[in-house]
Coordinates of C-alpha atoms and ligand atoms in Angstrom, one line a residue:
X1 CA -1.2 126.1 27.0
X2 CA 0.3 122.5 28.4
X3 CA -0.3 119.4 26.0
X4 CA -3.2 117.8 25.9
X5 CA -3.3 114.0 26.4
X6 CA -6.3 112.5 25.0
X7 CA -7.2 108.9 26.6
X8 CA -10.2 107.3 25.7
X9 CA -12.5 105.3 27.3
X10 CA -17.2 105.1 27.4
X11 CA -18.5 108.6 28.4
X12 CA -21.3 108.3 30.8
X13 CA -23.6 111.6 30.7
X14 CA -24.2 114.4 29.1
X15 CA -22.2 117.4 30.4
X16 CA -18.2 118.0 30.8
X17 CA -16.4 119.1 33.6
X18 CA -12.6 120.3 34.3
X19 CA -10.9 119.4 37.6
X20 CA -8.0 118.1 39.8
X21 CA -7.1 114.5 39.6
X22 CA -7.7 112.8 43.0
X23 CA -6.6 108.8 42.5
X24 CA -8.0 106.3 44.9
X25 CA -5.6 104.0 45.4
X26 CA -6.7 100.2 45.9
X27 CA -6.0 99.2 49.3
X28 CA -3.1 96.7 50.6
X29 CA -4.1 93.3 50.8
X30 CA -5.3 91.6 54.0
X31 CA -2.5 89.4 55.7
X32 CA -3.5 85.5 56.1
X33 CA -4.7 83.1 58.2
X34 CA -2.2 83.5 61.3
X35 CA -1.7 82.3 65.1
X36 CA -2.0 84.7 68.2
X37 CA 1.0 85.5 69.4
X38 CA -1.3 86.5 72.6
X39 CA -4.4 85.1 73.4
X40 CA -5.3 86.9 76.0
X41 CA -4.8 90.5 73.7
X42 CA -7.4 89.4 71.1
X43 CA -10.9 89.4 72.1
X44 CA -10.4 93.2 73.7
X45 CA -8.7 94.1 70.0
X46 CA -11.7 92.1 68.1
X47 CA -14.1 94.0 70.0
X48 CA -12.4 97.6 70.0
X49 CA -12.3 96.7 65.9
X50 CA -15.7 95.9 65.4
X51 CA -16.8 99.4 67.7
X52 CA -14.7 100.6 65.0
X53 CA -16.1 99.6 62.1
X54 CA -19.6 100.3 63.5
X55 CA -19.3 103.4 63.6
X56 CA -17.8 104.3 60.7
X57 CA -20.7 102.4 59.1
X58 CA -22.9 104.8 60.6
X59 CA -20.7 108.0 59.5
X60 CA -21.5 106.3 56.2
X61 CA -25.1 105.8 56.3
X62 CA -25.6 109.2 57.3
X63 CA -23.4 110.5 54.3
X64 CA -25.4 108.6 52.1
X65 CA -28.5 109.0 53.8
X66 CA -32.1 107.2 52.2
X67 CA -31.9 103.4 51.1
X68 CA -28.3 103.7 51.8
X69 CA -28.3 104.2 55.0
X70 CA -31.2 101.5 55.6
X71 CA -28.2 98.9 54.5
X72 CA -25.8 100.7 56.9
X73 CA -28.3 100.1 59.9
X74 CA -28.8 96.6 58.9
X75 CA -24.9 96.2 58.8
X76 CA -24.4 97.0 61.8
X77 CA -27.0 94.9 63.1
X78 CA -25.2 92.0 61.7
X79 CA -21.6 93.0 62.7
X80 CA -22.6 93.5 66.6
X81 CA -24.1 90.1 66.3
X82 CA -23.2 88.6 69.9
X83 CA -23.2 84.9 68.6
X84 CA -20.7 85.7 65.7
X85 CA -18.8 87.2 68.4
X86 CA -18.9 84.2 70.9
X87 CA -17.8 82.1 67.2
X88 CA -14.5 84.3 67.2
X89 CA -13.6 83.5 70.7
X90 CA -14.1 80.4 70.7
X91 CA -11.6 80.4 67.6
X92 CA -9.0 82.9 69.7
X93 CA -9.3 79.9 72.2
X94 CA -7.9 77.5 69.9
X95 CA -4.8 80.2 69.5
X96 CA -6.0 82.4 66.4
X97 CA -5.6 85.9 66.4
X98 CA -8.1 88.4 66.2
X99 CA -8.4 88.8 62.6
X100 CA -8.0 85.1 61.3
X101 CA -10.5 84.1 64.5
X102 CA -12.7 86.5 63.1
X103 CA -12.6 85.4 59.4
X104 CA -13.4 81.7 60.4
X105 CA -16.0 83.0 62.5
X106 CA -18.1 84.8 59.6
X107 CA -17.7 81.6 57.4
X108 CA -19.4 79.1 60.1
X109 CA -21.8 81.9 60.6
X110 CA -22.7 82.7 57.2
X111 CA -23.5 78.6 57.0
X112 CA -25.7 78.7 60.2
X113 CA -27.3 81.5 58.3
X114 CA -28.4 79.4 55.6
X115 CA -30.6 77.7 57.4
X116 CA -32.1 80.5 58.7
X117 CA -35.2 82.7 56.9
X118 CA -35.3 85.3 59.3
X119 CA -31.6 86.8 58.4
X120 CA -32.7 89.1 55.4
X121 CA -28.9 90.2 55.0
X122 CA -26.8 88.0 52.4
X123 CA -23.8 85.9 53.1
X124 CA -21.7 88.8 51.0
X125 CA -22.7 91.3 53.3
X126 CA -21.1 89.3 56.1
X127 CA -18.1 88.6 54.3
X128 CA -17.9 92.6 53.3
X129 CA -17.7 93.1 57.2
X130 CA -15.5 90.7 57.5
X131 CA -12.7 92.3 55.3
X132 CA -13.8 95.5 57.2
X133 CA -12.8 94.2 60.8
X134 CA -9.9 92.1 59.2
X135 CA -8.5 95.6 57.8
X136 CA -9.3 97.2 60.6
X137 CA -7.0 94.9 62.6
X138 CA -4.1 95.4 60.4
X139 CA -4.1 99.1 60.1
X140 CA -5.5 99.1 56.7
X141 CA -7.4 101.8 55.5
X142 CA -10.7 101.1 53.6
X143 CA -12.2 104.2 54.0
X144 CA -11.6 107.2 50.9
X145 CA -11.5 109.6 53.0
X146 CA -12.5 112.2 50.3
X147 CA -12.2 115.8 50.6
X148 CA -15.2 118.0 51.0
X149 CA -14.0 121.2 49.0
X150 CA -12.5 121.7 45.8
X151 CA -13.2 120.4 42.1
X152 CA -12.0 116.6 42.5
X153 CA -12.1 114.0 39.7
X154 CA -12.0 110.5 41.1
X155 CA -9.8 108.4 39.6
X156 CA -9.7 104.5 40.3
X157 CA -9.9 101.1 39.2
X158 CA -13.7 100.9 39.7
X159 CA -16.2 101.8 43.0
X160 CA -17.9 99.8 44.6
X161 CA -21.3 100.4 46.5
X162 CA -19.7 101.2 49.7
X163 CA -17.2 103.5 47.7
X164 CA -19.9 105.5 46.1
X165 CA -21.4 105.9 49.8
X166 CA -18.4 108.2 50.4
X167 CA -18.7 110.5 47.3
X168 CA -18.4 113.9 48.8
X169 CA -20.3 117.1 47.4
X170 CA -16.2 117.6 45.8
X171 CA -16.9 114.9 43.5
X172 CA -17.8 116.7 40.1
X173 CA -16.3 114.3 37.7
X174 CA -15.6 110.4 37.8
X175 CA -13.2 108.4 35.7
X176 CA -12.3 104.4 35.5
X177 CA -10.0 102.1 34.4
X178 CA -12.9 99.5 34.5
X179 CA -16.4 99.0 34.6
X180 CA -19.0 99.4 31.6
X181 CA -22.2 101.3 30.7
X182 CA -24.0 98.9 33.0
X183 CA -21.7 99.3 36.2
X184 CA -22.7 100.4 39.6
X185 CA -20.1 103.2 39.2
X186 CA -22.0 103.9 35.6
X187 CA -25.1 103.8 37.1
X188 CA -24.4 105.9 40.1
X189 CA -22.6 108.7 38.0
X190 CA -25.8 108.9 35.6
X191 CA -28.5 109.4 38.4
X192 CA -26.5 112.0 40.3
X193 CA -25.2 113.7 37.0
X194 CA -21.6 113.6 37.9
X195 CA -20.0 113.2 34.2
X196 CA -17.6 110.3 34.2
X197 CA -15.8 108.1 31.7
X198 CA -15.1 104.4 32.6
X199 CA -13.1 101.6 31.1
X200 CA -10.7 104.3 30.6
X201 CA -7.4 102.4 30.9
X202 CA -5.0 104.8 30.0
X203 CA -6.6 106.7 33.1
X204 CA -3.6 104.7 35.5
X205 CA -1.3 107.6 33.8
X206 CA -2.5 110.4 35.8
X207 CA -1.5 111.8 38.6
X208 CA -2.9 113.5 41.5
X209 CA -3.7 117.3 41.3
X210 CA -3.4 116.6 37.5
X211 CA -6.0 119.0 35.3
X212 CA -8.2 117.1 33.0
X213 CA -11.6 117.6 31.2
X214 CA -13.7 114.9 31.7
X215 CA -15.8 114.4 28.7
X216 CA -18.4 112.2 28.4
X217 CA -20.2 113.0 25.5
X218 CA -16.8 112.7 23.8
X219 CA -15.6 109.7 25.3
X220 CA -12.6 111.1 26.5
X221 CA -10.4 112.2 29.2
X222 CA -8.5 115.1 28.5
X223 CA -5.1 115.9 30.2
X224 CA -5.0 119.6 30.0
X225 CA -8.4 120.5 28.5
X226 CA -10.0 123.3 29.2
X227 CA -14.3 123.6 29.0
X228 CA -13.5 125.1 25.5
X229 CA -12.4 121.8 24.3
X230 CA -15.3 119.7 25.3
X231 CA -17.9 118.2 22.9
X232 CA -20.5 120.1 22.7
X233 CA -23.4 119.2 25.6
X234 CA -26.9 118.2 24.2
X235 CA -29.5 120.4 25.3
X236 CA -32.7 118.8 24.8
X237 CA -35.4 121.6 24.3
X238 CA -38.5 120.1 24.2
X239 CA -41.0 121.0 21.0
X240 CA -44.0 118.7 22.6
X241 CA -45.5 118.0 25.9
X242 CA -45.5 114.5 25.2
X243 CA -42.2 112.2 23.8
X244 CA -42.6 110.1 20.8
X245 CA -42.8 107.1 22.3
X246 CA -43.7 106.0 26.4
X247 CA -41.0 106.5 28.7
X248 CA -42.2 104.0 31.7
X249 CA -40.1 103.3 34.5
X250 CA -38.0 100.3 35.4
X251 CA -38.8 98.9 39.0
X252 CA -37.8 96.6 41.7
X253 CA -39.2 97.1 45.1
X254 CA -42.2 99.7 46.6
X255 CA -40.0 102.4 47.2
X256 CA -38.9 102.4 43.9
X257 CA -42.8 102.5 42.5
X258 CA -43.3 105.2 45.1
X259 CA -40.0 107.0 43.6
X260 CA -41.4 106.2 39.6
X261 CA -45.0 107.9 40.7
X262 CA -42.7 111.5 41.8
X263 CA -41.3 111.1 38.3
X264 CA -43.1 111.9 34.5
X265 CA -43.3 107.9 34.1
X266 CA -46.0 106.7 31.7
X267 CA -46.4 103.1 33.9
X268 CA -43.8 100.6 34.5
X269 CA -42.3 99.0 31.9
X270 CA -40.2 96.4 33.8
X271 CA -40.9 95.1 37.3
X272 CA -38.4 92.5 38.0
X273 CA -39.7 90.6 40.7
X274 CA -36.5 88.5 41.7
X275 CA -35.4 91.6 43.7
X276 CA -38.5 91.8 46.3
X277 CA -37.1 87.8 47.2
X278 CA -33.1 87.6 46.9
X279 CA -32.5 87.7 51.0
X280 CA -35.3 85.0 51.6
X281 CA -35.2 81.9 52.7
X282 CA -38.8 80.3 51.8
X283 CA -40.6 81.2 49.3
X284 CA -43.4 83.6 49.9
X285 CA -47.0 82.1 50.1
X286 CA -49.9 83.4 47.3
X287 CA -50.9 85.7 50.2
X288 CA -48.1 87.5 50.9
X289 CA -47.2 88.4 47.2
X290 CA -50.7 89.2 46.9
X291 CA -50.2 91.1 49.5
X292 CA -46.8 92.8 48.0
X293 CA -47.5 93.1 44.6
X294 CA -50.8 94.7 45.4
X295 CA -49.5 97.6 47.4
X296 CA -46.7 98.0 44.8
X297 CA -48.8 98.2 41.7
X298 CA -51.3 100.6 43.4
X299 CA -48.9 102.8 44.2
X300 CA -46.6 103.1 41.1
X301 CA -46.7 105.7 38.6
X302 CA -50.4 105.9 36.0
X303 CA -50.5 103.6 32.9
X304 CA -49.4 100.1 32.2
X305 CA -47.3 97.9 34.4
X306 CA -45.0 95.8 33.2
X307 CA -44.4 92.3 35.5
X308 CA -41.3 90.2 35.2
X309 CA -41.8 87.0 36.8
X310 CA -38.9 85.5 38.3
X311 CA -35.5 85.5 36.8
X312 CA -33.6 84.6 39.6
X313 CA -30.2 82.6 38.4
X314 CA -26.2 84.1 37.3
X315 CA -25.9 87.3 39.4
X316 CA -29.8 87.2 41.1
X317 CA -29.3 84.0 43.1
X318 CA -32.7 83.6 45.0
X319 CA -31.8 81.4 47.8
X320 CA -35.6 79.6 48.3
X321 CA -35.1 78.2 44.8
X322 CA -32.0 76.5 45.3
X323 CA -30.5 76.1 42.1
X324 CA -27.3 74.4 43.2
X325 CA -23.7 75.1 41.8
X326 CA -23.4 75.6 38.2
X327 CA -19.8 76.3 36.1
X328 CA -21.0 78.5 33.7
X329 CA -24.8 80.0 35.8
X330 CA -25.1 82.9 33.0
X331 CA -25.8 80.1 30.3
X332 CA -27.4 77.9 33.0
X333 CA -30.7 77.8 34.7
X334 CA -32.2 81.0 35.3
X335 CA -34.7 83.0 34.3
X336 CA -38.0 81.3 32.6
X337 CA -35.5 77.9 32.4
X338 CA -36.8 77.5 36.0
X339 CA -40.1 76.5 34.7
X340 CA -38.8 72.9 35.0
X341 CA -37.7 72.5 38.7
X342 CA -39.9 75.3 40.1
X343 CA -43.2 75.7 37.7
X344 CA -45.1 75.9 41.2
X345 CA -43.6 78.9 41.7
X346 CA -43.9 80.6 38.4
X347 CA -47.6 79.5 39.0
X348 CA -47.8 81.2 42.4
X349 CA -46.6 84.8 41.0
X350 CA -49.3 84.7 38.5
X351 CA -51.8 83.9 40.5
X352 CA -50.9 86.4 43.2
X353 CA -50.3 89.1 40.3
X354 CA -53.8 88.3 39.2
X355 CA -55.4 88.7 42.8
X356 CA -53.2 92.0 42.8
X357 CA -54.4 93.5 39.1
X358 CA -58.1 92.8 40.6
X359 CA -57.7 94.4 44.5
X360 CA -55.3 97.6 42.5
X361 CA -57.6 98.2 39.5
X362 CA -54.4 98.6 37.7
X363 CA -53.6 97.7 33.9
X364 CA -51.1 94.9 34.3
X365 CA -49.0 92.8 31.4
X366 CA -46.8 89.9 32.9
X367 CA -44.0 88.5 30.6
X368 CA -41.2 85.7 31.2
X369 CA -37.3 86.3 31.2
X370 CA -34.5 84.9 29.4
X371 CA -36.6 83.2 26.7
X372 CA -34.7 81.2 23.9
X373 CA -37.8 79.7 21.3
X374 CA -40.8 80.4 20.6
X375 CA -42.2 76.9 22.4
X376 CA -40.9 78.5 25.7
X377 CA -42.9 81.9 24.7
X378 CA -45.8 80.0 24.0
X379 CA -45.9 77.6 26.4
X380 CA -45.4 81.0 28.7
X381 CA -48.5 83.3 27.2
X382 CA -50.7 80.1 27.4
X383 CA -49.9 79.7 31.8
X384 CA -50.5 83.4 31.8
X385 CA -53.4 83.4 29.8
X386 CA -54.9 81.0 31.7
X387 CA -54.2 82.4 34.9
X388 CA -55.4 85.9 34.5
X389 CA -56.6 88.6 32.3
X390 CA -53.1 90.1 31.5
X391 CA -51.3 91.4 28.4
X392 CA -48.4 88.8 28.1
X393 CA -45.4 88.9 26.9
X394 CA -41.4 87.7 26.8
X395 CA -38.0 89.8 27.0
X396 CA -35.8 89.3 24.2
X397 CA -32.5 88.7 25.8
X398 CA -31.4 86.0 23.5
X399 CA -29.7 85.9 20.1
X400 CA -31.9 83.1 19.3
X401 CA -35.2 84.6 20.1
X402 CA -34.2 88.0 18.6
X403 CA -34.1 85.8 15.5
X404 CA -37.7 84.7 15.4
X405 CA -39.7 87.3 16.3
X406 CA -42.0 87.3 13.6
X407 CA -42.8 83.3 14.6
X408 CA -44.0 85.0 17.6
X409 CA -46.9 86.5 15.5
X410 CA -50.6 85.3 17.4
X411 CA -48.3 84.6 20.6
X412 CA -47.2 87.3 22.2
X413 CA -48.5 90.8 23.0
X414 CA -45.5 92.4 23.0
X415 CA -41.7 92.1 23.5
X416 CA -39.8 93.8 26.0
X417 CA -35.7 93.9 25.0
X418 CA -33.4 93.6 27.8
X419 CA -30.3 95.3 26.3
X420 CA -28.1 94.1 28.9
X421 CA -28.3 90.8 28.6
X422 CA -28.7 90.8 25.0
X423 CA -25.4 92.7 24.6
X424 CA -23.9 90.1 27.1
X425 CA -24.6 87.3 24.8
X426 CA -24.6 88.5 21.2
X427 CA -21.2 89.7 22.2
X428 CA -20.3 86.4 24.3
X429 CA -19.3 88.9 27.0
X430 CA -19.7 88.5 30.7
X431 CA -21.9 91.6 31.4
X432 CA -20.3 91.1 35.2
X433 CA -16.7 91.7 34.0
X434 CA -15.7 94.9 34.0
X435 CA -12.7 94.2 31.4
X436 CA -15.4 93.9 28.9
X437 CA -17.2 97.3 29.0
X438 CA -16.3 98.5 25.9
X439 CA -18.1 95.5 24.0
X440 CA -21.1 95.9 26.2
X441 CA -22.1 99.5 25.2
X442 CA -25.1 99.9 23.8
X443 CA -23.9 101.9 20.7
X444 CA -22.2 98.7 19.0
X445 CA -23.5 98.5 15.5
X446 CA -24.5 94.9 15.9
X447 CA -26.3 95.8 18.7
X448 CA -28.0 98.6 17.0
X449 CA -28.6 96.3 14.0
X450 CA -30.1 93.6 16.2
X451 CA -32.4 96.2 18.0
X452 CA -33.7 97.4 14.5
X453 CA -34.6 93.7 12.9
X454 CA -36.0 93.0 16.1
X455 CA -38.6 96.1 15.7
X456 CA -39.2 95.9 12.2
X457 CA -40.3 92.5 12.6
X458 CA -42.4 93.0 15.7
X459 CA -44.0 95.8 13.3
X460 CA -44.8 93.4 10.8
X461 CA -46.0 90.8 13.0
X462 CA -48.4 93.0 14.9
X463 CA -46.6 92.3 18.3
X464 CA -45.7 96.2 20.8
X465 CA -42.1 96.4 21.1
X466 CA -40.1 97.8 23.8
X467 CA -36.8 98.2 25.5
X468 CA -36.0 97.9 29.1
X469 CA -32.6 97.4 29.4
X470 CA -29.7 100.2 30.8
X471 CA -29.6 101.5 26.9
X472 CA -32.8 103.2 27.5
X473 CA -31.9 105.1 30.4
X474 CA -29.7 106.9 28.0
X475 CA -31.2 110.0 26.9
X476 CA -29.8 109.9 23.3
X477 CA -29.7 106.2 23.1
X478 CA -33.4 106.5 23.7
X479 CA -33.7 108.5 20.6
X480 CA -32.2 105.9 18.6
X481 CA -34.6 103.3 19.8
X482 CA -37.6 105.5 19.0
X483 CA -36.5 105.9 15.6
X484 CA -35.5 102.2 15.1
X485 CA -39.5 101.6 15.5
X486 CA -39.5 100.9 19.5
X487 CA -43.0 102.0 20.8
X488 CA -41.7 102.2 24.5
X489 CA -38.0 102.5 26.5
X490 CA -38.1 101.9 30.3
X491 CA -35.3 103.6 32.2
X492 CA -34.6 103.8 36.0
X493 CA -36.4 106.4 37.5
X494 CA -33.4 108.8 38.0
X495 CA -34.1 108.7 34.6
X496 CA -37.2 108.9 33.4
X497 CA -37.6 112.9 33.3
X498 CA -34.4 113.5 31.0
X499 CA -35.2 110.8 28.5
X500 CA -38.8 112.4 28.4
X501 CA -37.0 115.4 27.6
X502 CA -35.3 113.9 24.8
X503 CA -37.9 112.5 23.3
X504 CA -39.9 115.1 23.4
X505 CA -36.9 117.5 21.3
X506 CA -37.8 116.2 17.8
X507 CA -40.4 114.1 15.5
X508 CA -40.3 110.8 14.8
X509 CA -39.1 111.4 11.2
X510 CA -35.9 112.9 12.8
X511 CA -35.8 109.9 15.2
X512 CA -35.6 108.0 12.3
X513 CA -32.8 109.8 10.9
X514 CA -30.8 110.1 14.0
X515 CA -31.5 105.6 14.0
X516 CA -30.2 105.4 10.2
X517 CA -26.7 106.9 11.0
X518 CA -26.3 104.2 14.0
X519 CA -27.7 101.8 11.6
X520 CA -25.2 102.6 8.8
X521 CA -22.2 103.0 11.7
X522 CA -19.5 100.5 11.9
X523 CA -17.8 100.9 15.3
X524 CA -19.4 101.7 18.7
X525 CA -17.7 105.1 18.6
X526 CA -18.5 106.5 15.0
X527 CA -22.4 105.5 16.0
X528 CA -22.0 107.7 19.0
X529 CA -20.4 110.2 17.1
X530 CA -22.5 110.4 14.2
X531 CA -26.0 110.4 16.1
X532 CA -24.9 113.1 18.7
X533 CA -23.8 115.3 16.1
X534 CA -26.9 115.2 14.2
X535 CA -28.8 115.7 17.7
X536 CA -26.9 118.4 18.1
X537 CA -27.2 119.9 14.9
Ligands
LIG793 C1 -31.7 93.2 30.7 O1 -31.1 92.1 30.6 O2 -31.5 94.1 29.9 C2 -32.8 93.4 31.7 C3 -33.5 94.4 31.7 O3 -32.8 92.4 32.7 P1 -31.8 92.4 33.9 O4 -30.9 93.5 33.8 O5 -32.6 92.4 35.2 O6 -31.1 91.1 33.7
LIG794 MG1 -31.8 90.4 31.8

C-alpha cells in the first residue's frame, strides 16, 4: 500500500470519491501594451481572433447548456459588436497591434456603455472578452481542455465561472488551493454533487495522474487513499414527511422561482431583489417591478415569500444608483444605508411589492439588508408598515445588530441571518477573498455561538428567526441551526430537497443535541467533527 499524504483543507459535500489528479495550470500572462510591427497584418488577425473566440463561446454554451449558455449567446453578441470593432481599427491606425488595439478599444467602449441602458451586459463581461481575444492573439490557451473519460480530480488555484462551463462528465472530484464555503467553485461543486475540498493549500503538491481520495466530509485530501479510508458519508433516512423546521428557497430572478416551485420548498425565504437590476441603467418605474415582482411571486414555490429590498453596494454594484467610488465599499454604503441617497427608491419597491402581493394573492414578508441598530430596523418596519400589509422584517448581518436582538422586541416580525455576511464581519474577513476561506466557514465556534444567542433571544423576544445565508444550504449545517432554535433555513434550490432530507432524519431534541456539541466546540474542525459523528451515529 503507498503512503498516504493527508492535506487538509474545507470539505464541500457529503460523499468521497478516489481518482487521478488532473492539475489545471494557470495560464501565462498576457503581453503589454505594444506597437504593430505591421499595420496592415492586424485588422485581418483581430477579426480571425474574435471568429475564434466566438465560437469557442458557443462550444461553451452548448457544454453548459441552460442559463449558461444564455450568457454565452449574449457574449457573443457583445464580442461581434461592429462599433467595438471599428474602435480597434481606428487604434491599429494610430500603429497598435491587434491585441493592444483591441484592449484600448474595449476600455473606450465599456465607457460609451455607461451611458447606455439598453446594454444589459456589464463592463466585466467586456473586459473578460477582452483577455479572451488578447490570449487569443498571443497563442495563449484559456480553454481546459478537459478530458471526457476517466475518473479526473481537478486540481487548481480556484475556477472561475467560465471554468466550471468546461467541467466534463470526467469531473468526479474537485480540489482547491483557494476559495471558501461561499465560492463559485463551492457552490457549483454542491449543486452538481461533485465532492470537492477547497482552500486546500497543500494541494500545489500533487501531481498529475496522482491517486487521491477526496474527502469532503473529512476535510481532507488523501494522497493514496483508497474508498476504505474515507469518513463515513451521511445518509439521511428520513423518519417524517415533514423536516423540523421550513426549508424555503433562496431566490434571485423568475427562473429561479420557476426552478424553487420543481423543488420541496416551503416559500421563499430570501428574494434578493438587487439581482433582477445589476445590468440596468435606470431604475425601473413602479410599473415594471409591479410588473416583475408579480409574475415572480405567482409563480414561486407555495408558502411565504420572503422580499429583500435592495442591497445593492460591495460586490452587487447596481449601476442606476450610482454610489460613486468608495475605499473600503464592504463597510460603506450598501444595503439599507441607501435609505439616505435613494429612499425614493426603497419606497418604489414597496409599493410595487405591495401592488404585486394584491394582483399574486401570495403571503409576502419584506425585510431590509445590512441593518446595524435597531433605529434603522425601526425606522425600516414603520415604511413597510405603512406601505403595505406585509410581515416585516431585517437580516442580521451585523455584529452589532446580532447584539440587540431582544431591543427588537414589538419591531420586527422576524429576523432573517445572512451567514455570509455575518461571518465576513464578525471575523473582519473579506468574504470576496479567497485566502480567507478557512475563517469564513460556517462551522467556527463564534459563529455557531453568535447563531445561538441570536435565536435564543429572538425566542424570548417573540420575534421568527431564520437563516438565509450559504450555511443553510448545508445539509448538516442545517441541523445545527434547527437545534440552535432557528424556525426556518433558506438554501438555494439545488438544495432545498437534501436539506429537507436532513431535517426530516431526527427530532428536534436530537437537533438540539447535534447544536450543543458545535456549541461546546472550540475550532471550526472539531465542531465539524463532533456533529457529523453524532449524525452519523
Ligand atoms: C448573506 O449575507 O448571508 C446573505 C444571504 O446576503 P447576500 O449573500 O446576498 O449578501
Ligand atoms: Mg448579505
Amino acid at each position: 500500500m503507498p503512503d498516504q499524504i493527508v492535506l487538509t483543507g474545507l470539505g464541500v459535500g457529503l460523499s468521497s470519491v478516489v481518482g487521478q489528479v488532473f492539475k489545471v495550470a494557470a495560464h501565462a500572462a498576457l503581453p503589454g501594451r505594444a506597437k504593430s510591427k505591421d499595420v496592415n497584418l492586424e485588422a485581418p488577425s483581430l477579426r480571425e481572433a474574435i471568429d475564434s473566440v466566438a465560437s469557442d463561446l458557443a462550444a461553451l454554451g452548448q457544454q453548459a447548456g441552460g442559463a449558461s449558455a444564455e450568457i454565452f449567446e449574449a457574449l457573443t453578441y457583445l464580442l461581434e459588436d461592429e462599433e467595438l470593432f471599428e474602435l480597434a481599427e481606428a487604434n491599429i491606425s494610430e500603429g497598435w497591434n491587434a491585441a493592444s488595439a483591441y484592449a484600448m478599444a474595449v476600455d473606450e467602449f465599456g465607457e460609451l456603455l455607461g451611458g447606455d441602458p439598453t446594454f444589459a451586459e456589464r463592463v466585466a463581461d467586456l473586459q473578460d472578452l477582452s483577455k479572451r481575444v488578447q490570449a487569443k492573439l498571443a497563442g495563449i490557451e484559456l480553454s481546459l481542455n478537459l478530458p471526457t473519460e476517466g475518473t479526473l480530480i481537478l486540481v487548481s488555484e480556484d475556477f472561475s465561472p467560465a471554468d466550471t462551463a468546461q467541467f466534463t462528465s470526467a469531473v468526479k472530484g474537485v480540489v482547491t488551493t483557494k476559495g471558501g464555503p461561499t465560492s463559485h467553485t463551492s457552490i457549483i461543486c454542491r449543486s452538481r454533487n461533485i465532492p470537492a475540498v477547497v482552500s486546500c493549500s497543500e494541494a500545489e503538491k500533487l501531481q498529475d495522474g496522482d491517486s487521491v481520495l477526496v474527502d469532503p466530509v473529512g476535510d481532507r485530501v488523501v494522497l493514496g487513499g483508497a474508498v476504505s479510508d474515507a469518513t463515513p458519508a451521511l445518509d439521511f433516512v428520513a423518519i417524517s414527511d415533514k423536516p423540523i423546521v421550513a426549508v424555503r428557497a433562496n431566490i434571485g430572478t423568475l427562473e429561479d422561482a420557476q426552478t424553487a416551485a420543481s423543488t420541496i420548498a416551503d416559500g421563499v425565504g430570501l428574494f434578493r431583489t438587487e439581482l433582477l437590476y445589476l445590468n440596468e441603467r435606470t431604475a425601473p418605474s413602479i410599473a415594471q417591478q409591479t410588473e416583475q415582482y408579480s409574475k415572480i411571486l405567482s409563480a414561486a414555490p407555495s408558502g411565504p415569500i420572503v422580499v429583500r429590498t435592495i442591497d445593492a453596494g460591495s460586490d452587487k454594484p447596481v449601476a442606476f444608483l450610482d454610489m460613486g467610488e468608495e475605499d473600503n465599499p464592504a463597510l460603506g454604503v450598501r444595503g439599507y444605508r441607501l435609505i439616505v441617497e435613494h429612499r425614493s427608491f426603497i419606497e418604489s419597491q414597496l409599493i410595487s411589492l405591495e401592488a404585486a402581493r394584491v394582483a399574486s394573492g401570495r403571503e409576502v414578508w419584506v425585510m431590509a439588508p445590512m441593518i446595524s441598530t435597531v433605529q434603522e430596523a425601526s425606522d425600516f418596519c414603520k415604511m413597510a408598515r405603512e406601505i403595505g400589509k406585509f410581515n416585516v422584517g431585517i437580516m442580521v448581518e451585523t455584529p452589532s445588530i446580532a447584539a440587540m436582538i431582544a431591543d427588537l422586541k414589538g419591531i420586527v416580525d422576524f429576523v432573517s441571518v445572512g451567514t455570509n455576511d455575518l461571518s465576513q464581519y464578525l471575523f473582519a474577513a473579506d468574504r470576496m477573498n479567497p485566502a480567507l476561506g478557512t475563517l469564513l466557514t460556517p462551522w467556527q465556534p463564534a459563529l455557531i455561538r453568535t447563531l445561538g444567542n441570536i435565536a435564543e433571544a429572538a425566542k424570548t423576544a417573540g420575534i421568527s428567526a431564520g437563516v438565509c445565508g450559504e450555511s443553510a444550504s448545508d445539509p448538516a449545517f442545517a441541523i445545527v441551526l434547527a437545534g440552535l432554535g432557528m424556525g426556518s433555513v433558506s438554501a438555494s434550490p439545488s438544495q432545498v430537497n437534501v436539506v429537507s432530507q436532513a431535517l426530516s432524519s431526527l427530532d428536534l431534541e436530537k437537533a438540539r443535541q447535534v447544536a450543543n456539541l458545535a456549541l461546546g466546540a472550540s475550532s471550526a474542525e472539531s465542531a465539524k467533527s463532533a456533529v457529523l459523528a453524532a449524525l452519523a451515529n
